PDB file of C-alpha atoms in Angstrom:
ATOM      1  CA  MET A 205      10.367 -48.999  18.612  1.00  0.00           C
ATOM      2  CA  THR A 206       9.117 -48.870  22.152  1.00  0.00           C
ATOM      3  CA  ASP A 207      12.262 -49.234  24.270  1.00  0.00           C
ATOM      4  CA  GLY A 208      12.280 -45.611  25.452  1.00  0.00           C
ATOM      5  CA  ALA A 209      14.561 -44.301  22.687  1.00  0.00           C
ATOM      6  CA  PRO A 210      13.354 -41.054  21.119  1.00  0.00           C
ATOM      7  CA  VAL A 211      11.169 -41.532  18.052  1.00  0.00           C
ATOM      8  CA  LEU A 212      10.402 -38.794  15.533  1.00  0.00           C
ATOM      9  CA  ARG A 213       7.780 -38.917  12.797  1.00  0.00           C
ATOM     10  CA  LEU A 214       8.967 -36.596  10.047  1.00  0.00           C
ATOM     11  CA  PRO A 215       6.805 -35.873   7.005  1.00  0.00           C
ATOM     12  CA  LEU A 216       8.708 -35.969   3.714  1.00  0.00           C
ATOM     13  CA  ARG A 217       6.320 -34.325   1.289  1.00  0.00           C
ATOM     14  CA  ASP A 218       8.804 -34.116  -1.580  1.00  0.00           C
ATOM     15  CA  GLU A 219      12.374 -34.785  -2.652  1.00  0.00           C
ATOM     16  CA  ALA A 220      13.554 -31.459  -1.196  1.00  0.00           C
ATOM     17  CA  ALA A 221      12.340 -32.529   2.265  1.00  0.00           C
ATOM     18  CA  THR A 222      14.104 -35.871   1.839  1.00  0.00           C
ATOM     19  CA  HIS A 223      17.345 -34.093   0.915  1.00  0.00           C
ATOM     20  CA  ALA A 224      16.970 -31.777   3.912  1.00  0.00           C
ATOM     21  CA  LEU A 225      16.689 -34.793   6.232  1.00  0.00           C
ATOM     22  CA  GLY A 226      19.880 -36.218   4.708  1.00  0.00           C
ATOM     23  CA  ARG A 227      21.701 -32.922   5.301  1.00  0.00           C
ATOM     24  CA  ARG A 228      20.550 -32.814   8.949  1.00  0.00           C
ATOM     25  CA  ILE A 229      21.809 -36.356   9.478  1.00  0.00           C
ATOM     26  CA  ALA A 230      25.164 -35.536   7.847  1.00  0.00           C
ATOM     27  CA  ALA A 231      25.615 -32.546  10.165  1.00  0.00           C
ATOM     28  CA  ARG A 232      25.362 -34.874  13.186  1.00  0.00           C
ATOM     29  CA  LEU A 233      27.126 -37.956  11.800  1.00  0.00           C
ATOM     30  CA  ARG A 234      30.251 -39.369  13.487  1.00  0.00           C
ATOM     31  CA  GLY A 235      32.647 -42.191  12.728  1.00  0.00           C
ATOM     32  CA  GLY A 236      31.213 -45.480  13.983  1.00  0.00           C
ATOM     33  CA  ASP A 237      27.594 -44.393  13.477  1.00  0.00           C
ATOM     34  CA  VAL A 238      25.094 -46.511  11.587  1.00  0.00           C
ATOM     35  CA  VAL A 239      22.230 -44.983   9.615  1.00  0.00           C
ATOM     36  CA  ALA A 240      19.862 -47.899   8.963  1.00  0.00           C
ATOM     37  CA  LEU A 241      17.409 -47.092   6.152  1.00  0.00           C
ATOM     38  CA  SER A 242      14.439 -49.395   5.708  1.00  0.00           C
ATOM     39  CA  GLY A 243      11.194 -49.281   3.757  1.00  0.00           C
ATOM     40  CA  GLY A 244       9.795 -50.607   0.530  1.00  0.00           C
ATOM     41  CA  LEU A 245      11.198 -50.203  -2.960  1.00  0.00           C
ATOM     42  CA  GLY A 246      11.143 -46.602  -4.133  1.00  0.00           C
ATOM     43  CA  MET A 247      10.575 -45.114  -0.671  1.00  0.00           C
ATOM     44  CA  GLY A 248      13.693 -42.896  -0.773  1.00  0.00           C
ATOM     45  CA  LYS A 249      16.427 -44.853   1.013  1.00  0.00           C
ATOM     46  CA  THR A 250      19.013 -44.164  -1.688  1.00  0.00           C
ATOM     47  CA  THR A 251      17.884 -40.535  -1.950  1.00  0.00           C
ATOM     48  CA  ILE A 252      18.635 -40.010   1.751  1.00  0.00           C
ATOM     49  CA  ALA A 253      21.973 -41.827   1.418  1.00  0.00           C
ATOM     50  CA  ARG A 254      22.946 -39.634  -1.538  1.00  0.00           C
ATOM     51  CA  ALA A 255      21.946 -36.482   0.358  1.00  0.00           C
ATOM     52  CA  ILE A 256      24.091 -37.493   3.356  1.00  0.00           C
ATOM     53  CA  ILE A 257      27.116 -38.243   1.175  1.00  0.00           C
ATOM     54  CA  ALA A 258      26.712 -35.009  -0.806  1.00  0.00           C
ATOM     55  CA  ALA A 259      26.360 -32.990   2.414  1.00  0.00           C
ATOM     56  CA  LEU A 260      29.649 -34.492   3.590  1.00  0.00           C
ATOM     57  CA  GLY A 261      31.324 -32.968   0.534  1.00  0.00           C
ATOM     58  CA  HIS A 262      31.184 -35.596  -2.210  1.00  0.00           C
ATOM     59  CA  GLU A 263      30.630 -33.856  -5.531  1.00  0.00           C
ATOM     60  CA  GLY A 264      30.550 -36.821  -7.895  1.00  0.00           C
ATOM     61  CA  GLU A 265      27.995 -39.449  -8.687  1.00  0.00           C
ATOM     62  CA  VAL A 266      26.715 -41.600  -5.826  1.00  0.00           C
ATOM     63  CA  PRO A 267      25.665 -44.852  -7.456  1.00  0.00           C
ATOM     64  CA  SER A 268      23.330 -47.186  -5.642  1.00  0.00           C
ATOM     65  CA  PRO A 269      25.430 -50.059  -4.292  1.00  0.00           C
ATOM     66  CA  SER A 270      22.690 -52.552  -5.215  1.00  0.00           C
ATOM     67  CA  PHE A 271      25.051 -54.751  -7.212  1.00  0.00           C
ATOM     68  CA  ALA A 272      28.410 -53.967  -5.596  1.00  0.00           C
ATOM     69  CA  ILE A 273      26.682 -54.178  -2.162  1.00  0.00           C
ATOM     70  CA  ILE A 274      29.300 -51.890  -0.573  1.00  0.00           C
ATOM     71  CA  GLN A 275      30.596 -48.548  -1.839  1.00  0.00           C
ATOM     72  CA  THR A 276      33.090 -46.493   0.166  1.00  0.00           C
ATOM     73  CA  TYR A 277      33.847 -42.763   0.213  1.00  0.00           C
ATOM     74  CA  ASP A 278      37.024 -41.486   1.807  1.00  0.00           C
ATOM     75  CA  PRO A 279      38.517 -38.064   2.539  1.00  0.00           C
ATOM     76  CA  PRO A 280      39.288 -35.761   0.891  1.00  0.00           C
ATOM     77  CA  SER A 281      36.127 -36.286  -1.218  1.00  0.00           C
ATOM     78  CA  VAL A 282      34.104 -36.416   2.020  1.00  0.00           C
ATOM     79  CA  SER A 283      34.771 -34.974   5.473  1.00  0.00           C
ATOM     80  CA  LEU A 284      34.081 -38.324   7.155  1.00  0.00           C
ATOM     81  CA  PRO A 285      34.779 -41.822   5.780  1.00  0.00           C
ATOM     82  CA  ILE A 286      31.511 -43.430   4.650  1.00  0.00           C
ATOM     83  CA  CYS A 287      30.580 -47.019   3.916  1.00  0.00           C
ATOM     84  CA  HIS A 288      27.342 -47.105   1.901  1.00  0.00           C
ATOM     85  CA  ALA A 289      25.841 -50.589   1.761  1.00  0.00           C
ATOM     86  CA  ASP A 290      22.729 -51.992   0.120  1.00  0.00           C
ATOM     87  CA  PHE A 291      21.932 -55.399   1.599  1.00  0.00           C
ATOM     88  CA  TYR A 292      18.846 -56.073  -0.548  1.00  0.00           C
ATOM     89  CA  ARG A 293      20.477 -58.936  -2.476  1.00  0.00           C
ATOM     90  CA  LEU A 294      21.642 -60.841   0.617  1.00  0.00           C
ATOM     91  CA  ASP A 295      19.790 -64.101   1.185  1.00  0.00           C
ATOM     92  CA  ASP A 296      21.184 -64.718   4.662  1.00  0.00           C
ATOM     93  CA  PRO A 297      22.502 -62.268   7.285  1.00  0.00           C
ATOM     94  CA  ALA A 298      25.565 -64.521   7.655  1.00  0.00           C
ATOM     95  CA  GLU A 299      26.690 -63.261   4.228  1.00  0.00           C
ATOM     96  CA  VAL A 300      27.615 -59.927   5.842  1.00  0.00           C
ATOM     97  CA  GLU A 301      30.625 -61.593   7.430  1.00  0.00           C
ATOM     98  CA  GLU A 302      31.830 -62.730   4.000  1.00  0.00           C
ATOM     99  CA  LEU A 303      31.690 -59.115   2.781  1.00  0.00           C
ATOM    100  CA  GLY A 304      34.184 -57.984   5.425  1.00  0.00           C
ATOM    101  CA  LEU A 305      31.878 -55.205   6.600  1.00  0.00           C
ATOM    102  CA  ASP A 306      33.840 -54.698   9.821  1.00  0.00           C
ATOM    103  CA  ASP A 307      36.946 -53.862   7.781  1.00  0.00           C
ATOM    104  CA  TYR A 308      35.049 -51.219   5.805  1.00  0.00           C
ATOM    105  CA  ARG A 309      33.547 -49.731   8.964  1.00  0.00           C
ATOM    106  CA  ARG A 310      36.805 -48.865  10.745  1.00  0.00           C
ATOM    107  CA  ASP A 311      36.493 -45.147  11.618  1.00  0.00           C
ATOM    108  CA  ALA A 312      33.708 -44.810   9.036  1.00  0.00           C
ATOM    109  CA  ALA A 313      30.009 -44.185   9.346  1.00  0.00           C
ATOM    110  CA  LEU A 314      27.808 -46.869   7.799  1.00  0.00           C
ATOM    111  CA  ILE A 315      24.749 -46.031   5.728  1.00  0.00           C
ATOM    112  CA  ALA A 316      22.851 -49.313   5.466  1.00  0.00           C
ATOM    113  CA  GLU A 317      19.956 -49.786   3.071  1.00  0.00           C
ATOM    114  CA  TRP A 318      17.790 -52.850   3.709  1.00  0.00           C
ATOM    115  CA  PRO A 319      19.451 -53.434   7.137  1.00  0.00           C
ATOM    116  CA  GLU A 320      17.026 -56.256   7.953  1.00  0.00           C
ATOM    117  CA  HIS A 321      18.678 -58.366   5.205  1.00  0.00           C
ATOM    118  CA  ALA A 322      21.944 -58.037   7.163  1.00  0.00           C
ATOM    119  CA  GLY A 323      20.416 -59.026  10.498  1.00  0.00           C
ATOM    120  CA  GLY A 324      19.656 -55.426  11.502  1.00  0.00           C
ATOM    121  CA  PHE A 325      21.644 -52.897  13.500  1.00  0.00           C
ATOM    122  CA  GLU A 326      19.023 -51.880  16.059  1.00  0.00           C
ATOM    123  CA  PHE A 327      21.125 -53.202  18.944  1.00  0.00           C
ATOM    124  CA  ASP A 328      24.111 -51.047  17.954  1.00  0.00           C
ATOM    125  CA  PRO A 329      24.199 -48.075  20.356  1.00  0.00           C
ATOM    126  CA  ALA A 330      25.319 -45.852  17.457  1.00  0.00           C
ATOM    127  CA  CYS A 331      22.356 -46.742  15.201  1.00  0.00           C
ATOM    128  CA  LEU A 332      19.930 -44.209  13.804  1.00  0.00           C
ATOM    129  CA  SER A 333      17.047 -46.247  12.376  1.00  0.00           C
ATOM    130  CA  ILE A 334      14.889 -44.656   9.717  1.00  0.00           C
ATOM    131  CA  ARG A 335      11.818 -46.427   8.382  1.00  0.00           C
ATOM    132  CA  LEU A 336      10.250 -44.806   5.318  1.00  0.00           C
ATOM    133  CA  GLU A 337       6.545 -45.351   4.779  1.00  0.00           C
ATOM    134  CA  PRO A 338       3.953 -43.946   2.384  1.00  0.00           C
ATOM    135  CA  ALA A 339       1.807 -41.120   3.773  1.00  0.00           C
ATOM    136  CA  ASP A 340      -1.091 -39.028   2.495  1.00  0.00           C
ATOM    137  CA  GLU A 341       1.283 -36.511   0.955  1.00  0.00           C
ATOM    138  CA  GLY A 342       4.570 -38.188   0.064  1.00  0.00           C
ATOM    139  CA  ARG A 343       6.256 -40.235   2.757  1.00  0.00           C
ATOM    140  CA  ILE A 344       6.891 -40.253   6.442  1.00  0.00           C
ATOM    141  CA  ALA A 345      10.240 -41.028   8.072  1.00  0.00           C
ATOM    142  CA  ILE A 346       9.978 -42.781  11.407  1.00  0.00           C
ATOM    143  CA  VAL A 347      13.309 -41.999  13.028  1.00  0.00           C
ATOM    144  CA  LYS A 348      14.603 -43.734  16.135  1.00  0.00           C
ATOM    145  CA  GLY A 349      17.939 -42.932  17.700  1.00  0.00           C
ATOM    146  CA  ALA A 350      19.770 -45.455  19.841  1.00  0.00           C
ATOM    147  CA  LYS A 351      21.779 -44.402  22.891  1.00  0.00           C
ATOM    148  CA  ASP A 352      24.599 -42.623  21.038  1.00  0.00           C
ATOM    149  CA  TRP A 353      22.078 -40.518  19.053  1.00  0.00           C
ATOM    150  CA  GLN A 354      20.297 -39.108  22.070  1.00  0.00           C
ATOM    151  CA  GLY A 355      20.783 -35.360  22.072  1.00  0.00           C
ATOM    152  CA  ARG A 356      21.669 -35.187  18.363  1.00  0.00           C
ATOM    153  CA  MET A 357      18.560 -36.433  16.595  1.00  0.00           C
ATOM    154  CA  PRO A 358      18.044 -34.913  13.125  1.00  0.00           C
TER     155      PRO A 358
END
C-alpha cells in the first residue's frame, strides 16, 4: 500500500462503527466500483458488506455468499446493482472465470470478500481496498483507494 494512493486507518471500536463505515462507502459507491474486503475470519467483512447493501436500500436478509459464492441485488430493492461475492472457497484464482463474474459486474458495484482468493483487485482503478485487522479496542480498517476513489474516500 505504498504506491501513493491515499491510505486511511480507521478505528472500528464496535459494530456501530463498522456499520457507519459501510454507510459512508455506500454513499460514495458507483457502478463499476470494487470494494475489496480482506482480513481474517470474524474481522467484519460480511458486516461491512451488509451495511453497504442495507444503506443502498435493501430491507431483507443479506446472507453471506460463502456457499453460493455470488449473490446479486438489483433495483428496485437497492439504488445501485450490487454483486456480493465471497471468494473464500476458491482454490485457484482461475475459478473466477468459471463463475462468470464479468457478467454479474455489468453496471454493478462488486463487494468482494477474500479478494486475494480471486487474484485480487488492487490493479483495478475503481478498487477500494479495505483490510480489517485486530486492534487494542476492536478492529482497525486500513482503507486504500485506487485512482477512481481519489476525492471520495469514506
